[in-house]
Coordinates of C-alpha atoms in Angstrom, one line a residue:
Chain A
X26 CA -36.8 17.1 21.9
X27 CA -37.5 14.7 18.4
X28 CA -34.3 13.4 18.4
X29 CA -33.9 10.2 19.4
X30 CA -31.5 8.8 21.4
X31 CA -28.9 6.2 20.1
X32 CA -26.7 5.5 22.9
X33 CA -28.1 6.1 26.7
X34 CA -24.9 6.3 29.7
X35 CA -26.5 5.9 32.7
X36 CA -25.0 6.4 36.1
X37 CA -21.1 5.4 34.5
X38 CA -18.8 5.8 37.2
X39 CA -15.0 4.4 36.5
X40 CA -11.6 3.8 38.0
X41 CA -8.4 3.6 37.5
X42 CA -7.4 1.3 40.4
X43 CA -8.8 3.6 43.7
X44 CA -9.1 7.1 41.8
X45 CA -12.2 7.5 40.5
X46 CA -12.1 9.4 37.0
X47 CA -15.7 9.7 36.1
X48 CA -18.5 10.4 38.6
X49 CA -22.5 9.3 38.2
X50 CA -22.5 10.4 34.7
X51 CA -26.0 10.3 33.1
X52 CA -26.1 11.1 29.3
X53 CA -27.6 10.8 26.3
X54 CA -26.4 10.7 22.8
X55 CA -28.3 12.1 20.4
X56 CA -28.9 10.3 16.6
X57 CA -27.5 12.0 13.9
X58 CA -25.9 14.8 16.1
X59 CA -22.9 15.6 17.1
X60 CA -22.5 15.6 21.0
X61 CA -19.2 17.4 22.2
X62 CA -17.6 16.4 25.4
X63 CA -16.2 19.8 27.0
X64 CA -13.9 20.1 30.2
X65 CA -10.5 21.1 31.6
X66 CA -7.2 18.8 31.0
X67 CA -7.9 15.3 33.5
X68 CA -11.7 16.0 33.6
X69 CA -12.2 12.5 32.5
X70 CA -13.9 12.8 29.2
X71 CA -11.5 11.0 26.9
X72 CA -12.1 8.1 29.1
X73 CA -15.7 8.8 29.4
X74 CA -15.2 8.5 25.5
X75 CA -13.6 5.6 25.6
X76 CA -15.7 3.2 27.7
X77 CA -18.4 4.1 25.2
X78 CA -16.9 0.8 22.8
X79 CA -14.8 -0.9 25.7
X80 CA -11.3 0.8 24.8
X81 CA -10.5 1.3 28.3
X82 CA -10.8 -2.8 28.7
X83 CA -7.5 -2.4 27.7
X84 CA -5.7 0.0 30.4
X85 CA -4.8 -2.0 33.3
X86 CA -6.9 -1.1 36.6
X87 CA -9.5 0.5 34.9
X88 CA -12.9 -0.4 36.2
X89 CA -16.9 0.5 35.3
X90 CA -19.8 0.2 36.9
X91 CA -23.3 1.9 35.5
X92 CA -24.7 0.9 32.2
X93 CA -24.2 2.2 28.6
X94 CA -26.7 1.2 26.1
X95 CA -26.9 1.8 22.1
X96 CA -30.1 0.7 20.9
X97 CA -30.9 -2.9 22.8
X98 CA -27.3 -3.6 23.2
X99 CA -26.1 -3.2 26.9
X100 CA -22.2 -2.4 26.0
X101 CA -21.1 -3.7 29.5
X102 CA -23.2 -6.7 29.5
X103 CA -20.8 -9.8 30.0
X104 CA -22.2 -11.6 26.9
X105 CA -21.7 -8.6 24.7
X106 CA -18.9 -9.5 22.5
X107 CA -16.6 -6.3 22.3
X108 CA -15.6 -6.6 18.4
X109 CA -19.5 -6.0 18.3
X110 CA -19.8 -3.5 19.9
X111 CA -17.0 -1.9 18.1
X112 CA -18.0 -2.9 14.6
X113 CA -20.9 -0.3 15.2
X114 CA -19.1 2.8 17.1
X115 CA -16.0 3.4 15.1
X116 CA -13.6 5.3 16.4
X117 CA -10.9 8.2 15.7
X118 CA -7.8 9.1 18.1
X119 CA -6.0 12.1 19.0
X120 CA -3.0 11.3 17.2
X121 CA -3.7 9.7 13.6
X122 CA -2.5 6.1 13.7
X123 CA -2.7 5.0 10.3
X124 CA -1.3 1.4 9.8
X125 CA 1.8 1.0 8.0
X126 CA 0.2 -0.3 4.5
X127 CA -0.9 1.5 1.5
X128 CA -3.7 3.6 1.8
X129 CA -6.0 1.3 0.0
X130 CA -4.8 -1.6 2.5
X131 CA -5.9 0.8 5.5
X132 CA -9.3 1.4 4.5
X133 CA -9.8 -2.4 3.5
X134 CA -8.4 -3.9 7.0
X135 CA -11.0 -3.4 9.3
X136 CA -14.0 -4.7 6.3
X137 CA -12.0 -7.5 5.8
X138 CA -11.3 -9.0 8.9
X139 CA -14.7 -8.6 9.9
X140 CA -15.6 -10.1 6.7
X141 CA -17.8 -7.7 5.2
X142 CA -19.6 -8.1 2.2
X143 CA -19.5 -6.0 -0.7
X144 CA -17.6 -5.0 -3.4
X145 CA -14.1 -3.8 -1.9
X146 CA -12.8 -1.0 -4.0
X147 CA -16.6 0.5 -3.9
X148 CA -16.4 0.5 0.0
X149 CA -12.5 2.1 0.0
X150 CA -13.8 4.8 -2.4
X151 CA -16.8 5.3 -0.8
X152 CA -14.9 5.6 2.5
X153 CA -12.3 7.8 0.8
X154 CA -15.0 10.1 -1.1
X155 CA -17.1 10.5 2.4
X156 CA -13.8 11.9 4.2
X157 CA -13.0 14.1 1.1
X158 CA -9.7 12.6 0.5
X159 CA -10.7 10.7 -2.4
X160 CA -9.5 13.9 -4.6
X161 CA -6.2 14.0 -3.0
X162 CA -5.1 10.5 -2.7
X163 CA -7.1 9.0 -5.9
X164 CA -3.7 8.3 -8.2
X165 CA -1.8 6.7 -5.6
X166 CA -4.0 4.4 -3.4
X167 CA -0.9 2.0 -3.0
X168 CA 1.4 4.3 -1.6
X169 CA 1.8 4.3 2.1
X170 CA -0.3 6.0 4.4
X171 CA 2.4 7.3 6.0
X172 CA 3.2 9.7 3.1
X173 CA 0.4 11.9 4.1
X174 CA 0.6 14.9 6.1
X175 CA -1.0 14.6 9.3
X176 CA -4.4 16.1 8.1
X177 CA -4.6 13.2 5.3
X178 CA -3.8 10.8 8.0
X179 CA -6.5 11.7 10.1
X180 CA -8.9 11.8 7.6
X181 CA -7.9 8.8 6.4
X182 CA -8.5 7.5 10.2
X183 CA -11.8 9.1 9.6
X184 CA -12.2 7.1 6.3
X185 CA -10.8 4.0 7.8
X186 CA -13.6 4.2 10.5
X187 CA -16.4 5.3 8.1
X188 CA -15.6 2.2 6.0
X189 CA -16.9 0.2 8.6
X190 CA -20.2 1.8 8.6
X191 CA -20.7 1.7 11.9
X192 CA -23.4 4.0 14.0
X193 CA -21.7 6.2 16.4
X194 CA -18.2 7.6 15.6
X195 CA -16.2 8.8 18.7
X196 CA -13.4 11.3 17.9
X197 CA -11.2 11.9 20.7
X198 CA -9.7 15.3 20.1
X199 CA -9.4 14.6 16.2
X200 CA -7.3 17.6 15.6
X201 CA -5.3 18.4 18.3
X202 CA -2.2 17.1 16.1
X203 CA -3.2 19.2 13.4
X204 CA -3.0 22.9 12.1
X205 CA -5.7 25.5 11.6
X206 CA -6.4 24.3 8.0
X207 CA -6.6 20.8 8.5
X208 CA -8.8 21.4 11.6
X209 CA -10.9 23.2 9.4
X210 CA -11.4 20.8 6.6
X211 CA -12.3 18.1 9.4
X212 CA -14.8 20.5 10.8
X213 CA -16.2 21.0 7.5
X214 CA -16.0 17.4 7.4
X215 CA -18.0 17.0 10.6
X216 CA -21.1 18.5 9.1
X217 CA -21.4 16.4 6.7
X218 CA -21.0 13.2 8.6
X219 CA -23.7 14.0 10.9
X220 CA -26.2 13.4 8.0
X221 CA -25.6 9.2 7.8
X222 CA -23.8 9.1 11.7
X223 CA -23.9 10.1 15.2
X224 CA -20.6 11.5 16.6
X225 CA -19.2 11.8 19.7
X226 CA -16.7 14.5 20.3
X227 CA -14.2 15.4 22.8
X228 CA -12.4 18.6 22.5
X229 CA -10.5 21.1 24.9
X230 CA -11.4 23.9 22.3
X231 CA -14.2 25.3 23.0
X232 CA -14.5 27.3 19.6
X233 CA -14.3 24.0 17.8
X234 CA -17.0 22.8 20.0
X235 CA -19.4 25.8 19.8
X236 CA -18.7 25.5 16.0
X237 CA -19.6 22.1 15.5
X238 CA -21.5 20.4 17.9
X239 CA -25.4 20.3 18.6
X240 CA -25.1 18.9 22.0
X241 CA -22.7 20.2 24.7
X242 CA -21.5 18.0 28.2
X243 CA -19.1 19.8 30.4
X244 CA -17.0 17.5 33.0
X245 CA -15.5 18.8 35.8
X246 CA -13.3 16.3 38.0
X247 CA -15.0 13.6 36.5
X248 CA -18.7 14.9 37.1
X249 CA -21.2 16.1 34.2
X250 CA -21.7 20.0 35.4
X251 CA -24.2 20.7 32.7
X252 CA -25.6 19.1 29.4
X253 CA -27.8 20.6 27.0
X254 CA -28.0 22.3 23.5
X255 CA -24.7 24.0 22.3
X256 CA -26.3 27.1 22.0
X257 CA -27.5 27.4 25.7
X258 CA -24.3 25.9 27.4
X259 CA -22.8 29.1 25.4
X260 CA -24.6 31.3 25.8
X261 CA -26.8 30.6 28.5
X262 CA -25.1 28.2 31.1
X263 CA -27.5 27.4 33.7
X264 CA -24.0 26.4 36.1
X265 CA -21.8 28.9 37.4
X266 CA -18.4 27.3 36.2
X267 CA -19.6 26.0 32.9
X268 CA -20.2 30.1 32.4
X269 CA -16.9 30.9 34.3
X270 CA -15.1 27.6 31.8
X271 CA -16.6 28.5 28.6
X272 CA -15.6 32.2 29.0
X273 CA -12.1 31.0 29.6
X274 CA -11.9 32.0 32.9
X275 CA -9.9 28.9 33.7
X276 CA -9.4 25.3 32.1
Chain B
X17 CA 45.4 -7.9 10.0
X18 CA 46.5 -11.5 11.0
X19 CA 44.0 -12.9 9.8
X20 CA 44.5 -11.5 6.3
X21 CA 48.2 -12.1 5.9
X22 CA 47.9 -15.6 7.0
X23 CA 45.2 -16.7 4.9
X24 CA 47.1 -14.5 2.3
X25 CA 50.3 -17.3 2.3
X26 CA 47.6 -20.0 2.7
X27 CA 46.4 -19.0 -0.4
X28 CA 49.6 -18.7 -1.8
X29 CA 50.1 -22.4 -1.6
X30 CA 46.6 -23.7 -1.8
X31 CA 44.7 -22.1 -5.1
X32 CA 41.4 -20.3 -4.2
X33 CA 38.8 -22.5 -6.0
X34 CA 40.4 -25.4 -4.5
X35 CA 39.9 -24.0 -1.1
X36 CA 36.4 -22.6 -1.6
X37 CA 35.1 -25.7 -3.7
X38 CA 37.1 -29.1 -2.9
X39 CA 34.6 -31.4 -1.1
X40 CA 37.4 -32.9 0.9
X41 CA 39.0 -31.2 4.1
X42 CA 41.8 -33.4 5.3
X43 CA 44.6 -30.6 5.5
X44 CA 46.4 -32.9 8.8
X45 CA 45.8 -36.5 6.9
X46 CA 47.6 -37.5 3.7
X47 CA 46.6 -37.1 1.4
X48 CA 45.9 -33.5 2.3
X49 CA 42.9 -31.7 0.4
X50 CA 41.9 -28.3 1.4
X51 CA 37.9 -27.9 0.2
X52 CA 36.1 -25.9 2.9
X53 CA 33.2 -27.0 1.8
X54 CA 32.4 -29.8 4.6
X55 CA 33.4 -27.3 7.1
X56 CA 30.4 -24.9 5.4
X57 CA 28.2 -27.7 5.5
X58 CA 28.4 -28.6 8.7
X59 CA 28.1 -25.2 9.9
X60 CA 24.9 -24.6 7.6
X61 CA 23.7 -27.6 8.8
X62 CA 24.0 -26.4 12.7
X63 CA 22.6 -23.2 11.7
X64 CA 19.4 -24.3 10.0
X65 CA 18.9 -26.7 12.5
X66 CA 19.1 -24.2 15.6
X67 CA 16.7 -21.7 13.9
X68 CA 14.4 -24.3 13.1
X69 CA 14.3 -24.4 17.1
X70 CA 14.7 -20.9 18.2
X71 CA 13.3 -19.0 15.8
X72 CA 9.6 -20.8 16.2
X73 CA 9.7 -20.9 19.8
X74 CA 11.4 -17.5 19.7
X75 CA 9.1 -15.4 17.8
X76 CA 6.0 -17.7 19.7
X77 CA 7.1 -16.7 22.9
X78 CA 7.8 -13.2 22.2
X79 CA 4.2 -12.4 20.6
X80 CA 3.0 -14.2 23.9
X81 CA 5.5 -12.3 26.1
X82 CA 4.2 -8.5 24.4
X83 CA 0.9 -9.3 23.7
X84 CA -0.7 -11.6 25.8
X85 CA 1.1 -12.5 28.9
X86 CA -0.2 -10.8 32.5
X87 CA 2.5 -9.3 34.3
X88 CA 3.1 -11.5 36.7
X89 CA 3.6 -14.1 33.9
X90 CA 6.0 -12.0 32.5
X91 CA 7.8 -11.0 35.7
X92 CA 8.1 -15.3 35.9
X93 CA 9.3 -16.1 32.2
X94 CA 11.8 -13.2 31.3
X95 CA 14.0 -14.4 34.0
X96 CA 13.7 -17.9 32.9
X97 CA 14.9 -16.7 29.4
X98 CA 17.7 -15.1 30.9
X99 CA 18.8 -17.9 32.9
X100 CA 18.7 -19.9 29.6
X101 CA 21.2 -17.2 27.5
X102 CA 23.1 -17.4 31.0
X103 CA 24.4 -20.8 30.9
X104 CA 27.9 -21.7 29.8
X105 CA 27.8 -23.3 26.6
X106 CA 30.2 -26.0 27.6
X107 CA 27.3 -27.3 29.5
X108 CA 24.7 -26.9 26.7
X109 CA 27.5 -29.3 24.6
X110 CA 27.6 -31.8 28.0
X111 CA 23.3 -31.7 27.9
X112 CA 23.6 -32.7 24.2
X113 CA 25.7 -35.2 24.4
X114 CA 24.4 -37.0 28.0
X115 CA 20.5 -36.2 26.9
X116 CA 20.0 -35.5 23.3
X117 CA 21.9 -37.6 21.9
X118 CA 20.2 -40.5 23.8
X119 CA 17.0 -39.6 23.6
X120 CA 17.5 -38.8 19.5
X121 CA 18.8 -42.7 19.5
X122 CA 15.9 -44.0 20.9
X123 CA 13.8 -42.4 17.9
X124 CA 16.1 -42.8 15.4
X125 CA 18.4 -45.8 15.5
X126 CA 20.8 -44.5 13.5
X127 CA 22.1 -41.9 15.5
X128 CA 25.7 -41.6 15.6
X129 CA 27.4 -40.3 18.9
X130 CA 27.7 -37.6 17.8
X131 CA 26.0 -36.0 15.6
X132 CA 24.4 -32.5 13.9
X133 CA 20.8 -33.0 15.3
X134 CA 21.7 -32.7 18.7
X135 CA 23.7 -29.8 18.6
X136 CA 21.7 -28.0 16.5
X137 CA 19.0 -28.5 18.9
X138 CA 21.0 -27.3 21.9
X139 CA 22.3 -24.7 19.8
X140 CA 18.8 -23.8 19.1
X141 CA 17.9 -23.4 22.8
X142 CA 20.7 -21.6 23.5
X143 CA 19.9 -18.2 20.9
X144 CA 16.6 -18.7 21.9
X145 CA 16.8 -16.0 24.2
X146 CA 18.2 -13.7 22.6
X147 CA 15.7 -14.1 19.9
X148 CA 13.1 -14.2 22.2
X149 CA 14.3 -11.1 24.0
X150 CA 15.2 -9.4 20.7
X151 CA 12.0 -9.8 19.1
X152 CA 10.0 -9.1 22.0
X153 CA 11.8 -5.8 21.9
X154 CA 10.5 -5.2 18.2
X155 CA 6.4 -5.9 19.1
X156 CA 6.9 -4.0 22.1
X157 CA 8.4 -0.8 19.9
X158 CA 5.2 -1.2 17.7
X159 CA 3.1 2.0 19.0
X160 CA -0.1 1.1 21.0
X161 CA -1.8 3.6 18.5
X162 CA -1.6 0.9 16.0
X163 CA -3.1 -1.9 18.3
X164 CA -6.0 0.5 19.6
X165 CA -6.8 1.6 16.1
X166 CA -6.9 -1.8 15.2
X167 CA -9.2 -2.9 18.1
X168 CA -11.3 0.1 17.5
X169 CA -11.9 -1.4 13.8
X170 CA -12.9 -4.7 15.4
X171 CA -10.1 -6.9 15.1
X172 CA -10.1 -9.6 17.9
X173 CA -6.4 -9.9 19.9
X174 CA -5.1 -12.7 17.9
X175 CA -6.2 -10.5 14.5
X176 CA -4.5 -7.7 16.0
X177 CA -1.3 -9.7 16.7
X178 CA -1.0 -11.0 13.4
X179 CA -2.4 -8.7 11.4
X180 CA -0.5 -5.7 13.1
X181 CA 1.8 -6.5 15.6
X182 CA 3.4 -8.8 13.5
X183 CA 4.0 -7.1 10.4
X184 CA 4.9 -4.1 11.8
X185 CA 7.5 -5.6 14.2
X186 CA 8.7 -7.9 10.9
X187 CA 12.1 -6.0 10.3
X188 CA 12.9 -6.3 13.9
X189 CA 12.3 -9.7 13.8
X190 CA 14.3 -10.2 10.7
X191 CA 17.3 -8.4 12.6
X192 CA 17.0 -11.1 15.2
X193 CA 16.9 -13.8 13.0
X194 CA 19.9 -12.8 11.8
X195 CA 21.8 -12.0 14.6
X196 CA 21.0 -14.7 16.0
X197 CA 22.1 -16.7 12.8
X198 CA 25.6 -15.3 13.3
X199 CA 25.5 -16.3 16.6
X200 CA 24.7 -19.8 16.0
X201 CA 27.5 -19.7 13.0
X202 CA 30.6 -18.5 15.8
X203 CA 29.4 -20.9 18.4
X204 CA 32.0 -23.3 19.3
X205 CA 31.9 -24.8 22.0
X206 CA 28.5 -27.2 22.1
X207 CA 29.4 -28.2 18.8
X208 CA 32.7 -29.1 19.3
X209 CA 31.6 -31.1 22.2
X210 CA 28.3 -32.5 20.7
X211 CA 29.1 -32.7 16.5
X212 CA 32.1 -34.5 16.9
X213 CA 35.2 -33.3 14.5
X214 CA 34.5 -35.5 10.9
X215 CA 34.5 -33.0 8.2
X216 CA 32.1 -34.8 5.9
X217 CA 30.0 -33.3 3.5
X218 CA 26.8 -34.4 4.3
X219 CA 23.2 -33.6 5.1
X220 CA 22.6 -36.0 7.6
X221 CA 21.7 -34.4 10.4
X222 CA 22.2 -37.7 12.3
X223 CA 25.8 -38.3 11.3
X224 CA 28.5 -36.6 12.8
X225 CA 30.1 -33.6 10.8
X226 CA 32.6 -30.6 12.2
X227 CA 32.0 -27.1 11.6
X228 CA 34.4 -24.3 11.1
X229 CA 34.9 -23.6 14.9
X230 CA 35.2 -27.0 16.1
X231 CA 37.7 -27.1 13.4
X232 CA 39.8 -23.9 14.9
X233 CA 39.2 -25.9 18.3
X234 CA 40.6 -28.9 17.4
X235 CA 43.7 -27.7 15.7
X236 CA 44.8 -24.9 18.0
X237 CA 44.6 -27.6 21.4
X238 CA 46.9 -29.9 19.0
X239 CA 50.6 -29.6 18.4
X240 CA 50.4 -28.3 15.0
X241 CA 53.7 -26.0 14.1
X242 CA 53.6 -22.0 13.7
X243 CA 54.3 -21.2 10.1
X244 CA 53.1 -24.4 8.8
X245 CA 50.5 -24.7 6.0
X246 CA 48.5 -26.7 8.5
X247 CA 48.6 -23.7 10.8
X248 CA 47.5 -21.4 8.0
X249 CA 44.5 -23.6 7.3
X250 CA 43.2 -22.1 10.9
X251 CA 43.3 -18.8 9.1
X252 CA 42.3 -19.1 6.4
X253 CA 38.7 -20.7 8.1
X254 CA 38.5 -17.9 10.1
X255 CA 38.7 -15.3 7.6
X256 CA 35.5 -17.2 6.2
X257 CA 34.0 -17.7 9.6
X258 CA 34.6 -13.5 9.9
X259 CA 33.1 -12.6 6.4
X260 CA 30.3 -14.5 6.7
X261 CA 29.4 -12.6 10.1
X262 CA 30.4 -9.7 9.4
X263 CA 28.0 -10.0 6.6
X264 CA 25.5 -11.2 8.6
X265 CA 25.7 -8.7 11.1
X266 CA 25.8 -5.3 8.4
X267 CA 22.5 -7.1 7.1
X268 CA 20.8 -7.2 10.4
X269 CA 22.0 -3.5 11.0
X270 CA 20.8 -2.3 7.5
X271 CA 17.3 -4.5 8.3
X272 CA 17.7 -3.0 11.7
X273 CA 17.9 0.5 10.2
X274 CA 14.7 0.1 7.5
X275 CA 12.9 -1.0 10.9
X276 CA 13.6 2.4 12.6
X277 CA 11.7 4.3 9.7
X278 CA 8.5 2.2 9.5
X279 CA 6.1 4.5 11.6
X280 CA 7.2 8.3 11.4

């Protein structure tokens, strides 16, 4: 394999309070791919997803141990300042959570706390044009965000995220709020991303993940069944239930 | 109903502009003047005085409450609140009177016994729960999406909890502010006790003054005569007193109801 890998998750096991939620999971993610995360409802891979820039420091209980590395930064290193970490692996959530401010205003928050440098309006078009929203929302950058449908919200998420230029971009079920079309137009979306970033997917569609992804993980009760390249966890699964999951026999 | 037929004859007798803009309340001294205005300082002055102590320490307390505090530190200090918004107020007007007042002489000499600045300040205390607890409610109804999409952007806590929390939860706060405003305009009791019952129109926080409830007080416990203008003058206060929280409270519920539509 050429591709080189940007973030390394070695041995991750964590907790919420005594259950353990992911198992010994070894992974790496793949520059400039996308790398879906694959598995049954409570599997464990949205918060496999999330310990990847320290959003699970948040949830009461929850615990880590193993490390997680992107380039020479060890994410669970004490001394690693968490804004850090997440000024380079942005992130998009399930539902889109777009801040109650103009649309221009959304873009601009995260540069501007963090004190970016750069011409503003450049970056918010930029960020705008690389989500393909820039068309729709061009005319009426002041409005609220929240007068979008759900589709432009999340790819104003995804905007808000790419504005920030960070490295990795996890997406945690980006369109299960959505319908068909705007799932499409995200997926679409998706391609063209992986050009400038790496992404990290998780998705309980298995379609969407054999459609877009490169890499494929399946979790089962917090344990990594099988990794590899999308094509051969489709069609090829060395495991017996990623070939029984993937054909829909349960999950 | 009362209320409006009484301050109707009131009226009657005493011309509208006089009541609303004379500068001198004596209505049981001769010469008798009728100006409400003293009464409406006094009261504003109480007012400002509390929210310049609750609504600080209110809104400081609640973002520390929501955002910050463990939850054993909350489990400790939301029952202290309470215990605050449980006391009588009678006893908050004794406290400014036996400890406020003092301890505002020995800063400022010219303290009167009683005066505005104390029972303001204990009027202060006492809404600070409820503004507290109000606002509290408001950062706490401000979706976690917002503070995780935040985070994920690279905001520190404090930038999240200005930047986000606080603004979103801005119209709840505002409702608080005022309700708590309109609590601070009925309360009787403390004042009475603490402001003393000279309707002067004044700014002085250190002199005494009376607001429109002490004045209700101090009339109704006297032997002034049903049916007399005097009488009516109670009335006619409290048809102010009424308006102006009645106002106060259909602003909170229309700032209240802009609040409800800020995330869907």
């Amino acid at each position: 394999m050429e591709n080189r890998v940007i973030l390394d998750i070695d041995d991750v096991c964590i907790r919420y309070g005594e259950d353990l939620a992911v198992r010994n999971v070894t992974l790496p993610i793949y520059e400039n791919q996308i790398t879906a995360i694959i598995g049954p409802s409570g599997c464990g891979k949205s918060t496999l997803l999330r310990s990847l820039n320290r959003m699970n420091d948040f949830i009461h209980g929850c615990s880590h141990t193993g490390g997680i590395a992107l380039g020479d930064m060890d994410i669970y290193d004490p001394a690693t300042d968490p804004v850090e970490i997440r000024l380079r692996i942005g992130m998009v959530f399930q539902r889109p959570n777009p801040f109650p401010k103009s649309i221009y205003r959304n873009i601009a928050w995260g540069p501007t706390i963090n004190e970016l440098k750069g011409d503003m309006d450049a970056r918010v078009e930029n960020a705008l044009r690389r989500a393909a929203l820039w068309d729709e929302v061009k005319d009426r950058l002041s409005d609220s965000a929240l007068n979008l449908s759900g589709g432009q919200q999340q790819r104003l998420c995804i905007a808000r995220a790419l504005a920030m230029e960070p490295e990795v971009i996890l997406m945690d079920e980006p369109c299960s709020a959505l319908d068909p079309v705007s799932t499409a137009r995200i997926e679409d979306l998706l391609f063209e991303l992986k050009e400038n970033f790496t992404i990290v997917i998780v998705t309980h569609n298995m379609q969407q993940a054999a459609r877009v992804s490169q890499y494929t993980a399946f979790l089962e009760t917090g344990k990594l069944i099988e990794f590899g390249e999308t094509e051969d966890v489709f069609t090829n699964p060395k495991n017996e239930r990623t070939e029984e999951y993937v054909t829909g026999r349960f999950g | 109903m009362v209320l409006a037929v009484e301050t109707y004859s009131f009226l009657q007798t005493v011309p509208l502009t006089d009541f609303l803009f004379g500068t001198q309340w004596t209505p049981l001294l001769v010469p008798k003047s009728y100006g409400v205005l003293p009464l409406l300082a006094g009261t504003f002055m109480i007012v400002v005085g509390a929210s310049l102590v609750a609504i600080p320490i209110g809104v400081a307390s609640a973002l520390f409450l929501s955002e910050y505090a463990s939850d054993r530190a909350k489990r400790t200090l939301k029952p202290i609140l309470e215990v605050l918004a449980g006391i009588p107020t009678v006893v908050y007007g004794f406290f400014a009177l036996t400890y406020v007042t003092p301890l505002l002489k020995t800063v400022f000499p010219e303290t009167q016994v009683f005066n505005a600045a104390s029972a303001a300040i204990v009027v202060g205390i006492m809404i600070l729960p409820m503004v507290a607890s109000l606002c509290d409610d408001a950062f706490r109804a401000v979706p976690n999406s917002l503070r995780e999409g935040a985070y994920s952007l690279g905001a520190t806590s404090f930038e999240v909890t200005t930047r986000v929390v606080f603004p979103a939860g801005l119209s709840g706060v505002l409702a608080a502010f005022v309700l708590a405003i309109s609590r601070a305009i009925g309360e009787t009791m403390a004042v009475t006790l603490a402001a003393g019952a000279t309707p002067n129109l004044t700014l002085n926080p250190l002199e005494s003054i009376q607001t429109m409830t002490a004045y209700i007080v101090q009339v109704s416990l006297g032997d002034t005569p049903a049916g007399t203008l005097a009488y009516q003058t109670l009335f006619a206060v409290a048809a102010v007193l009424f308006l102006i929280t009645l106002g106060l409270n259909v602003l909170a519920n229309y700032v209240l109801n802009r609040f409800r539509e800020v995330y869907e």
